[in-house]
Tab-separated table of C-alpha atoms and ligand atoms in Angstrom:
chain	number	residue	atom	x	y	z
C	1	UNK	CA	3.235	-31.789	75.491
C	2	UNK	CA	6.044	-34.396	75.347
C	3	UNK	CA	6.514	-36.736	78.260
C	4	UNK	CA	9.431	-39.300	79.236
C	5	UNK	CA	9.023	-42.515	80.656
C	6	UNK	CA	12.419	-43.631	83.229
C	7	UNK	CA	11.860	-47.537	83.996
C	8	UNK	CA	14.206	-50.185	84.993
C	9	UNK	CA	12.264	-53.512	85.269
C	10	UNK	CA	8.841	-54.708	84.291
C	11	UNK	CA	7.114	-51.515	82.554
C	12	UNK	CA	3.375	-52.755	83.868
C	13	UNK	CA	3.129	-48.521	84.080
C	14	UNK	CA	4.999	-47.317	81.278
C	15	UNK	CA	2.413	-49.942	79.305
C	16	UNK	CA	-0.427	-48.305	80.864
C	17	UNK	CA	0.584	-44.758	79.723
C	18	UNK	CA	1.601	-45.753	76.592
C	19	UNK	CA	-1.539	-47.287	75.648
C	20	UNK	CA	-3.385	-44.251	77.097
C	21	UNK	CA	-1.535	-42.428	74.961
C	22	UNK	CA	-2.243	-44.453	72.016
C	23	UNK	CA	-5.897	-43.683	72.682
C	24	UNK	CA	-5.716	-40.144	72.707
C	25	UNK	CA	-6.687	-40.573	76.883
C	26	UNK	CA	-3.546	-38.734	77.327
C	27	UNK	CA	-3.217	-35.700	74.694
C	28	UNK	CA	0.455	-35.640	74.596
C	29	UNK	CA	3.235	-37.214	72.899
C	30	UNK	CA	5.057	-39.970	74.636
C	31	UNK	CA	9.209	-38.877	73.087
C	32	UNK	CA	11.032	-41.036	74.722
C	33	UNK	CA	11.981	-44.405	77.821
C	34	UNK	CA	14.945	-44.266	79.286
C	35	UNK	CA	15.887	-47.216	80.632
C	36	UNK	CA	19.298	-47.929	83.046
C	37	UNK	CA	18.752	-51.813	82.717
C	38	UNK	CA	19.260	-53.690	79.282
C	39	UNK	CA	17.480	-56.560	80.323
C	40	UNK	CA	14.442	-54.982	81.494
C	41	UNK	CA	11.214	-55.914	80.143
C	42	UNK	CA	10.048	-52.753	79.737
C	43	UNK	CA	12.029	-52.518	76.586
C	44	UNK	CA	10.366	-55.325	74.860
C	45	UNK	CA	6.760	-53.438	75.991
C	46	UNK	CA	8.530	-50.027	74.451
C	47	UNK	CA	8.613	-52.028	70.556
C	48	UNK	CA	5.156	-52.741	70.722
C	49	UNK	CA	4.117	-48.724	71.457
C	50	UNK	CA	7.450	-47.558	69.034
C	51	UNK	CA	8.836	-45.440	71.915
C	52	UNK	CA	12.091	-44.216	71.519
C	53	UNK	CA	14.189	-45.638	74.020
C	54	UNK	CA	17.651	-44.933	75.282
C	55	UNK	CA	19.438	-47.737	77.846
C	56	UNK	CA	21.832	-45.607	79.969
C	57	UNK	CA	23.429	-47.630	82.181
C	58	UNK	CA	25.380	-45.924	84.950
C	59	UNK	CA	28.774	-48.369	85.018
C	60	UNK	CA	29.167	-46.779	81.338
C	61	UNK	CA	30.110	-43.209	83.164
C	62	UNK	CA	32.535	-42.166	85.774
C	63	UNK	CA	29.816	-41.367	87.931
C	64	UNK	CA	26.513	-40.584	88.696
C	65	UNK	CA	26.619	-36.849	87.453
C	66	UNK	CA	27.843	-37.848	83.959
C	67	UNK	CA	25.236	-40.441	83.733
C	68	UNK	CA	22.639	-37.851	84.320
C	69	UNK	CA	24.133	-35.218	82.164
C	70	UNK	CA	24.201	-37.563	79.542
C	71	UNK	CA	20.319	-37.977	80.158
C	72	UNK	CA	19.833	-34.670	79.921
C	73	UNK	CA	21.819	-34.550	76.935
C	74	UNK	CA	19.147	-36.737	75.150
C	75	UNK	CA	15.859	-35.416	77.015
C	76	UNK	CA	16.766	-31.165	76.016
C	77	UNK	CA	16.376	-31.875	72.230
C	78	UNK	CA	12.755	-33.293	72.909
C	79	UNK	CA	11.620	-30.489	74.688
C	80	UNK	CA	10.290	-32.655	77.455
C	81	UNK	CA	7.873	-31.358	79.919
C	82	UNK	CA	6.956	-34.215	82.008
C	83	UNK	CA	9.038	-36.653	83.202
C	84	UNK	CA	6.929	-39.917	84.944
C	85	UNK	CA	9.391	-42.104	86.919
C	86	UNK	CA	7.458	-45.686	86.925
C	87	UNK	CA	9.773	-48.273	88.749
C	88	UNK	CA	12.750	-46.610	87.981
C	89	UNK	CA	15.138	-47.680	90.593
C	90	UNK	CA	18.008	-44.610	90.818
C	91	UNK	CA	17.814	-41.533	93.003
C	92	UNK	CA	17.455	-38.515	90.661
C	93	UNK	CA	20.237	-36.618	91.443
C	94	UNK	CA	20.915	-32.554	91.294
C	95	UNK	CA	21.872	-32.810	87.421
C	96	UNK	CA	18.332	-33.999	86.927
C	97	UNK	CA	16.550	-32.424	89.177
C	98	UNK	CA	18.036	-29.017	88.413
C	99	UNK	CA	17.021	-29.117	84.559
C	100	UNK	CA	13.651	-30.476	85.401
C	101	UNK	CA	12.352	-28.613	88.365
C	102	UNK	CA	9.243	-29.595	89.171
C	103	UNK	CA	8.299	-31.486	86.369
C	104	UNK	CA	9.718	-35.087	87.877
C	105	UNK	CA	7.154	-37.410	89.033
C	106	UNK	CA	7.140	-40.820	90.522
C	107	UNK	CA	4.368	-43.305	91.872
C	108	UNK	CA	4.700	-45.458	94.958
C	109	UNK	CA	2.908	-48.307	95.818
C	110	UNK	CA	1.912	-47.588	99.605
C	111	UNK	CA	0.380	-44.341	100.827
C	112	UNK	CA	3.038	-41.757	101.742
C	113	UNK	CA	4.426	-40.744	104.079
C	114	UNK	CA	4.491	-44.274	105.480
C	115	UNK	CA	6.336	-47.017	104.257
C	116	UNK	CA	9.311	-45.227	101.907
C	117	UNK	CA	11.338	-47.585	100.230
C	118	UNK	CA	11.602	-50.358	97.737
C	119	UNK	CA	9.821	-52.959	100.000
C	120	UNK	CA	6.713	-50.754	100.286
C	121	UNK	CA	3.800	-53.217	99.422
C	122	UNK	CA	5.877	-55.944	101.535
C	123	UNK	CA	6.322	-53.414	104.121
C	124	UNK	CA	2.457	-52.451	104.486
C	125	UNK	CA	1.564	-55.750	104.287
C	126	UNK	CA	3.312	-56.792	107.219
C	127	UNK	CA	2.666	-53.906	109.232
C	128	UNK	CA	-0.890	-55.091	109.093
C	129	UNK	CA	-2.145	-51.641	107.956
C	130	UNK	CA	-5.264	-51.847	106.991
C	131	UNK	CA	-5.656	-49.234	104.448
C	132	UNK	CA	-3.497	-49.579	101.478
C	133	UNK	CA	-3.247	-47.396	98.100
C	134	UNK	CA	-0.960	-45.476	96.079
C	135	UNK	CA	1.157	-41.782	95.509
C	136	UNK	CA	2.180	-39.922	93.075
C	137	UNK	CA	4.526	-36.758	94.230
C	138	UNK	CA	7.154	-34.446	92.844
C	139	UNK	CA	10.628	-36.024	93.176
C	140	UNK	CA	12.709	-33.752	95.688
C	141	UNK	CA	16.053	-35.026	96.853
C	142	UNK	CA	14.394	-36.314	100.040
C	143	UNK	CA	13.785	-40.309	98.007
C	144	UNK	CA	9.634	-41.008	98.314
C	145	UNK	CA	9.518	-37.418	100.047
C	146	UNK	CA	8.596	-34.746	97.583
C	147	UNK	CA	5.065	-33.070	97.215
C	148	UNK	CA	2.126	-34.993	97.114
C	149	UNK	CA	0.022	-34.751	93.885
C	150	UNK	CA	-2.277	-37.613	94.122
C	151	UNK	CA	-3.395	-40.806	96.092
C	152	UNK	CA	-5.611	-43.166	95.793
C	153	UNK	CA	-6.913	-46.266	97.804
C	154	UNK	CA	-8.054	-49.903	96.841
C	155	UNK	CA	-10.668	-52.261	98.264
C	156	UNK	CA	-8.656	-54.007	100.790
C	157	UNK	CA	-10.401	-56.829	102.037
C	158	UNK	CA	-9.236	-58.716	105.715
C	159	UNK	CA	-8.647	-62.252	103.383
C	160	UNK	CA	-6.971	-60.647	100.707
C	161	UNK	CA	-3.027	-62.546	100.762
C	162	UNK	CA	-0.493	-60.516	99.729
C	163	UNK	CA	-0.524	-61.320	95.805
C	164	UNK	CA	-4.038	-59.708	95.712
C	165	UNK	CA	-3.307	-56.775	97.734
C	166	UNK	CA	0.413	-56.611	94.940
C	167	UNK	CA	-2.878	-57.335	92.000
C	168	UNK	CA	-5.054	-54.430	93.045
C	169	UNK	CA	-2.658	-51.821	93.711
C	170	UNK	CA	-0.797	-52.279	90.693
C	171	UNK	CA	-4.584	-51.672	88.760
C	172	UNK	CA	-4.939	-49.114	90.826
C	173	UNK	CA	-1.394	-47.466	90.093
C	174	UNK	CA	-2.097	-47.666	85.925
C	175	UNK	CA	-5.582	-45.208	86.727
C	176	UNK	CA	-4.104	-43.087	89.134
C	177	UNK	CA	-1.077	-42.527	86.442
C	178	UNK	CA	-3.117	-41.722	83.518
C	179	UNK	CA	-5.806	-39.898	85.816
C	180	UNK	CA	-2.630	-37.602	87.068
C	181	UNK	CA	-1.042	-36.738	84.379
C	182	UNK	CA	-3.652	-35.723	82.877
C	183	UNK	CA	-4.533	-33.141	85.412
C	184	UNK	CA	-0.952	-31.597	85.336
C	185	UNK	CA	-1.050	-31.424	81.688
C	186	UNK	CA	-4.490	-30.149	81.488
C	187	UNK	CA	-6.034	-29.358	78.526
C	188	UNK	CA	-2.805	-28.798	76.326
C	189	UNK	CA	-1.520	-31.108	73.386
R	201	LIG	C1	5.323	-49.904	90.861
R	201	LIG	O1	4.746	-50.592	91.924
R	201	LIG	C2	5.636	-48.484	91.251
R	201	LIG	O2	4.752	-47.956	92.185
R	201	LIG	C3	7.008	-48.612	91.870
R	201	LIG	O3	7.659	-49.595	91.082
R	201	LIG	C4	6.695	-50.465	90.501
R	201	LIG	C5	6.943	-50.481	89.023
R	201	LIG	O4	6.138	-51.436	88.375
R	201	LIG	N1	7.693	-47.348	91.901
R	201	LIG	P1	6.149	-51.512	86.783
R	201	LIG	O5	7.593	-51.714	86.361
R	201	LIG	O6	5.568	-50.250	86.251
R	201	LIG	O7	5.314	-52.722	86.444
């Protein structure tokens, strides 16, 4: 099984596969990060694990298909057959999402349906939900709108401040990552 990692800031989930992969948690080879911004940390995480990583950065194409076919261009050769979005901030378009059918998956930090978006933790926060937690779905051209494959909640308390509530679903989202992928990769290597 070899998976891809698509980031574009911090890398707090690639990290958490990574390592799970490192400890034989996840039984699967971790081929390659692609990466659209060269001064992500993520890439300085990717040294320490020796991923393979590509920074494809869009303004280097005439548009958003090239940029994608070029992607593709370096994820066919790898035979790639899991592709984990973690904070990578670009709609996948048709080029992607045509070679990879069904095998794109992101995580969101709020519980889908409700609060889509970029702002999502921000967003619940403010909304005063009380129940917060975390998604992981097939990516389908609708953005945060695809299947759902797995949630999960954390132990929200009424004096938590927003940094804490940020702090517990963030530990929550590097479980629920590893926990997932494992279950759509089952038992193969
Ligand atoms: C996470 O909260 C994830 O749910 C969202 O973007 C954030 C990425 O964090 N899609 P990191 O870069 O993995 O630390």
């Amino acid at each position: 099984m070899n998976i891809a990692v698509f980031a574009s800031g911090n890398g707090s989930n690639y990290e958490a596969i990574a390592k799970a992969i490192n400890a034989r948690k996840i039984k699967a080879n971790l081929a390659v990060l692609i990466c659209d911004k060269p001064e992500a940390y993520v890439i300085e995480r990717a040294k320490k694990y020796n991923t393979p990583t590509h920074i494809i950065k869009l303004k280097d194409f005439n548009n958003k298909e090239e940029y994608e076919k070029k992607i593709v261009e370096i994820l066919k050769p790898l035979n790639i057959d899991l592709i984990c979005l973690a904070g990578y901030m670009k709609i996948c378009d048709k080029t992607l999402l045509e070679a990879y059918p069904n095998k794109i998956i992101n995580i969101h930090p709020a519980l889908l349906p409700a609060f889509k978006g970029a702002h999502a933790i921000a967003d619940a926060y403010n909304y005063g939900v009380k129940v917060f937690g975390v998604t992981i779905h097939y990516v389908s051209p609708e953005i945060d709108g695809g299947k759902i494959i797995s949630q999960g909640v954390i132990d929200y308390k009424e004096t938590d401040n927003i940094e804490q509530v940020e702090e517990k679903i963030h530990a929550l989202e590097h479980i629920l990552y590893v926990d997932t992928i494992n279950k759509l990769i089952g038992g193969n290597k």
